[in-house]
Short mmCIF file of C-alpha atoms in Angstrom, two decimals:
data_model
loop_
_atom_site.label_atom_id
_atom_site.label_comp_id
_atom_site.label_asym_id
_atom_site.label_seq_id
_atom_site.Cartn_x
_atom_site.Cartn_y
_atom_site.Cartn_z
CA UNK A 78 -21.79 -24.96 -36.88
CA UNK A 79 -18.40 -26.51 -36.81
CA UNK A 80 -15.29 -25.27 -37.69
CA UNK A 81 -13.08 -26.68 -40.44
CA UNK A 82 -9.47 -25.94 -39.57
CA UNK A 83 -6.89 -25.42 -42.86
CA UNK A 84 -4.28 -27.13 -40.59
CA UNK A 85 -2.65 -30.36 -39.89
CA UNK A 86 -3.33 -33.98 -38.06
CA UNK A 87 -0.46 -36.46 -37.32
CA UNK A 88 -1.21 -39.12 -37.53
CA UNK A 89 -3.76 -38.79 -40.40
CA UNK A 90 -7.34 -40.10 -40.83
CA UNK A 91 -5.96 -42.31 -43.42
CA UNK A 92 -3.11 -43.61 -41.61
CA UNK A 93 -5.35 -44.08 -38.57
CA UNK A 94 -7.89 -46.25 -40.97
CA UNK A 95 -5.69 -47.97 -43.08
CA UNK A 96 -4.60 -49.59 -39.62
CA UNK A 97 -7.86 -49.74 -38.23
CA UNK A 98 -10.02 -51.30 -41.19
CA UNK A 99 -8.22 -54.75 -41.75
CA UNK A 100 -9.59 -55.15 -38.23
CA UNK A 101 -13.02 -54.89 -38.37
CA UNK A 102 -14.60 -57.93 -38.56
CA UNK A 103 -17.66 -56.45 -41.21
CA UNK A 104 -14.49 -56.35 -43.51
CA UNK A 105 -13.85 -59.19 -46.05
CA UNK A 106 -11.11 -57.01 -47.80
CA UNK A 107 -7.75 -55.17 -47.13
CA UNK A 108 -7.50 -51.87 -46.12
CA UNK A 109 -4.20 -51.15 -48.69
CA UNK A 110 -3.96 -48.18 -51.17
CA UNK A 111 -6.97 -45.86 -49.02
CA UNK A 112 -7.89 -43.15 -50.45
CA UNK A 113 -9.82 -40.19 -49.64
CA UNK A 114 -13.08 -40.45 -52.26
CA UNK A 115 -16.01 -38.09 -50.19
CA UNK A 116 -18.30 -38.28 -47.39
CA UNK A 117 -19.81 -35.16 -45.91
CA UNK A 118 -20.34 -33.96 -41.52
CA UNK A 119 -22.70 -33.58 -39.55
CA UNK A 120 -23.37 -30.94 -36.17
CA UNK A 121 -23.37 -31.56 -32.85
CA UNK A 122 -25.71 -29.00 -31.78
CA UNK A 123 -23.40 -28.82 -28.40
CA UNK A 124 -20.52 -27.73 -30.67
CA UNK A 125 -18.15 -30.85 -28.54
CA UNK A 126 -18.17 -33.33 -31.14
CA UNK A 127 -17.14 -33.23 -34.39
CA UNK A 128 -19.00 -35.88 -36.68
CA UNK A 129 -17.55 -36.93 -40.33
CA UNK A 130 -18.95 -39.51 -42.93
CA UNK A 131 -15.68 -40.40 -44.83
CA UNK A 132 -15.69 -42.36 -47.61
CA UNK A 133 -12.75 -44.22 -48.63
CA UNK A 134 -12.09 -46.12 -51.78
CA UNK A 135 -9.09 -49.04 -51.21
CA UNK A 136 -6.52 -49.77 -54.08
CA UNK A 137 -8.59 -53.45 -54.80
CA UNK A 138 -11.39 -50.67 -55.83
CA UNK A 139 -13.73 -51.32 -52.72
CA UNK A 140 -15.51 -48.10 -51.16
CA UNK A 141 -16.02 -48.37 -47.16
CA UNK A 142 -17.73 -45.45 -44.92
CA UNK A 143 -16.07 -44.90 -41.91
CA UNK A 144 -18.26 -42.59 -39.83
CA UNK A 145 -15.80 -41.47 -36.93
CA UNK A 146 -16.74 -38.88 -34.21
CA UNK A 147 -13.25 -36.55 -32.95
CA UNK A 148 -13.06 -35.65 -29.46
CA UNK A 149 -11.01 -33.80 -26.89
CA UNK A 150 -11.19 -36.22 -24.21
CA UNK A 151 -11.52 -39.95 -24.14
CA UNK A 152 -15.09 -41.07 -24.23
CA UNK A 153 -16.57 -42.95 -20.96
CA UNK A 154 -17.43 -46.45 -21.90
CA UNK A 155 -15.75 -46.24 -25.09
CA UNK A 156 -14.17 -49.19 -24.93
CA UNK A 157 -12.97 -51.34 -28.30
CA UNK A 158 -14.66 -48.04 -30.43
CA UNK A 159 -11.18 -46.01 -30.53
CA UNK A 160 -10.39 -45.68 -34.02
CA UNK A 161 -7.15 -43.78 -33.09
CA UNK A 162 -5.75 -41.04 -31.43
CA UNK A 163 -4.04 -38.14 -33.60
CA UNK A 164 -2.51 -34.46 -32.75
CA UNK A 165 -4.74 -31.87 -34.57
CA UNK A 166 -2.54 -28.68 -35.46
CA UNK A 167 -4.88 -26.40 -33.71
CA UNK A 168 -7.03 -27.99 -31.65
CA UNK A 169 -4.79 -30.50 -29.82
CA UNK A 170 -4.90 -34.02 -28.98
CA UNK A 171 -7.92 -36.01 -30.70
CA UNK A 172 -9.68 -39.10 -29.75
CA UNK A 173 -11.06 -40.40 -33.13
CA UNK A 174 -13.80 -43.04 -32.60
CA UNK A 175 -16.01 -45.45 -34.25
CA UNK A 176 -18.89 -43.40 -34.98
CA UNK A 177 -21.10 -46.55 -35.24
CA UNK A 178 -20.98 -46.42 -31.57
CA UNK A 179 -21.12 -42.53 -30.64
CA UNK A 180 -24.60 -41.32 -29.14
CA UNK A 181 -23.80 -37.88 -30.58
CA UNK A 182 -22.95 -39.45 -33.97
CA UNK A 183 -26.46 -41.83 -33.88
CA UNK A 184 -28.65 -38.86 -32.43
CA UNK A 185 -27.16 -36.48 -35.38
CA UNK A 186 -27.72 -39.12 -38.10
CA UNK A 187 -30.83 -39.25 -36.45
CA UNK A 188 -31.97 -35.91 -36.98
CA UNK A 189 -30.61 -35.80 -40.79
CA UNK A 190 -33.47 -38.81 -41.07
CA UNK A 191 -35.90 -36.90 -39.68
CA UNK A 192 -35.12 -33.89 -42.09
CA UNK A 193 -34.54 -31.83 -38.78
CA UNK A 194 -30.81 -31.62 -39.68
CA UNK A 195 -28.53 -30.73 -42.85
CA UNK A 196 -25.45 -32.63 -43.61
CA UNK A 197 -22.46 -30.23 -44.55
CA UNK A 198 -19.14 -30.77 -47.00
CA UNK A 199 -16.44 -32.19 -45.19
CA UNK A 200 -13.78 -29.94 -45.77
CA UNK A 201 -15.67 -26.59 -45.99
CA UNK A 202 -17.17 -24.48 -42.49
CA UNK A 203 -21.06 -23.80 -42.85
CA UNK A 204 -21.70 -25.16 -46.10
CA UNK A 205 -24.25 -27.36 -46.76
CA UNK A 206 -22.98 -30.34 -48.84
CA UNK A 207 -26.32 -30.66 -51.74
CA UNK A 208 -25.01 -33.78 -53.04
CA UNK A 209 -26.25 -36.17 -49.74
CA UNK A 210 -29.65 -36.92 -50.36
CA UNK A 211 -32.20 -38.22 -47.68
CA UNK A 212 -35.90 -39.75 -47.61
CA UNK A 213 -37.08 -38.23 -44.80
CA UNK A 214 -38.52 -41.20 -42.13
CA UNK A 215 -40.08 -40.41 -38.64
CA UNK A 216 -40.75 -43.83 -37.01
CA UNK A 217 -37.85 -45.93 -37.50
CA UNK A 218 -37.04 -48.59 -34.98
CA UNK A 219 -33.72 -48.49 -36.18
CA UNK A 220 -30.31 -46.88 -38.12
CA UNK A 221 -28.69 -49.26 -40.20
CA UNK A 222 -24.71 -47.97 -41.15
CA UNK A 223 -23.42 -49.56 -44.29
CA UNK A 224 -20.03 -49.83 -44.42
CA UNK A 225 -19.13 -51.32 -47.50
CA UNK A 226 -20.55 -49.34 -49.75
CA UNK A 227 -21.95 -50.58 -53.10
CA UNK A 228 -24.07 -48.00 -56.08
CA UNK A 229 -27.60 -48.57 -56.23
CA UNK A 230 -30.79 -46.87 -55.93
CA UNK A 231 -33.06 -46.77 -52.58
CA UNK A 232 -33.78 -50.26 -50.74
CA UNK A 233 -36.51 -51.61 -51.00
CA UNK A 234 -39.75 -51.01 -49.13
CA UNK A 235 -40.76 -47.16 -47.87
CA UNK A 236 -38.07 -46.29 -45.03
CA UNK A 237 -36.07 -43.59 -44.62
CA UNK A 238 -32.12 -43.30 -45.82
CA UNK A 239 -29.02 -40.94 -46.94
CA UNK A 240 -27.32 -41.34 -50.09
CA UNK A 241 -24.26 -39.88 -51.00
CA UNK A 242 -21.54 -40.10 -53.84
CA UNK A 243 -17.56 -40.67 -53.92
CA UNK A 244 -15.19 -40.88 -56.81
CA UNK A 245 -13.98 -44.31 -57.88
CA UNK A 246 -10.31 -44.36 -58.65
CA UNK A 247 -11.00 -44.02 -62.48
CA UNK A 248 -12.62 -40.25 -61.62
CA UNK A 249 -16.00 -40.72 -62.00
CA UNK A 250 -18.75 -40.56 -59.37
CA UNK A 251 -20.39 -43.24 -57.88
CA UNK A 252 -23.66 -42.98 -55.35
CA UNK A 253 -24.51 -45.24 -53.09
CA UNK A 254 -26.90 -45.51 -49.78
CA UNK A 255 -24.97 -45.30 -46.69
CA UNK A 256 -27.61 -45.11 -43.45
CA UNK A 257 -31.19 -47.05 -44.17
CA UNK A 258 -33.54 -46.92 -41.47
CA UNK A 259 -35.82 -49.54 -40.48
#
């Protein structure tokens, strides 16, 4: 299980996104105003990785996932995924990527599909996190990440995906699919 340190990151995940987001070509919007608004982590069953599902909700009111994977050494043929690097107040330098792209990140999402894994709160150590829901699915070809995130109910057809919920900037909670398998 991973370890959630009560410590500081310099930069922060928000300062490393709020660069990082205006970039990404899946993103018709501007990264201004981010704010923290939920997400939940996964475990790398090696204990190297550490995987996080962060939602963000920007000041124009637009929610965006940004799955990101933290390292402690640059990641071979990483290339174009680096989100950032940032100084972590106990564990050191971090290499913060683009979780999109991470095998540990895909095989981990992977597993939650497959209802062989539990997804845990962000900020608390071995706690499962009850609000991230999942229809289980065994076969799928394929992971599909949404990153701009809207509310709604399943997709359509039978496959498999996670749900989870964020806070809009008025307080309330919003839920909204963020991996649909295929």
């Amino acid at each position: 299980m991973a370890v959630i340190h009560d410590t500081t990151m310099h930069p922060t995940k928000l300062e490393l996104l709020a660069r990082w987001l205006p970039e990404q070509a899946w993103n018709s919007r501007s990264g201004d105003g981010l704010v923290r608004a939920g997400g939940f982590r996964l475990d790398d069953p090696d204990g190297e990785v550490g995987i996080e599902f962060m939602v963000v909700t920007a000041a124009d009111g637009a929610a965006y996932l940004a799955p990101m994977t933290y390292r402690g050494a640059p990641r071979t043929g990483a290339d174009g995924t680096l989100i950032g690097r940032a100084e972590h107040g106990v564990l050191g330098t971090r290499w913060i990527y683009d979780g999109e792209h991470d095998p540990v990140l895909l095989a981990q999402l992977a597993a939650l599909l497959r209802g062989e894994a539990l997804a845990q709160a962000q900020s608390r150590s071995n706690t499962p996190d009850p609000t991230v829901l999942v229809r289980p699915w065994h076969s799928a070809r394929s992971i599909h990440i949404r990153r701009l995130l809207s509310e709604g109910d399943a997709p359509a057809g039978d496959g498999g995906y996670v749900s989870a919920t964020w806070q809009r900037a008025d307080g309330t909670v919003a839920r909204g699919i963020v991996a649909s398998t295929t």
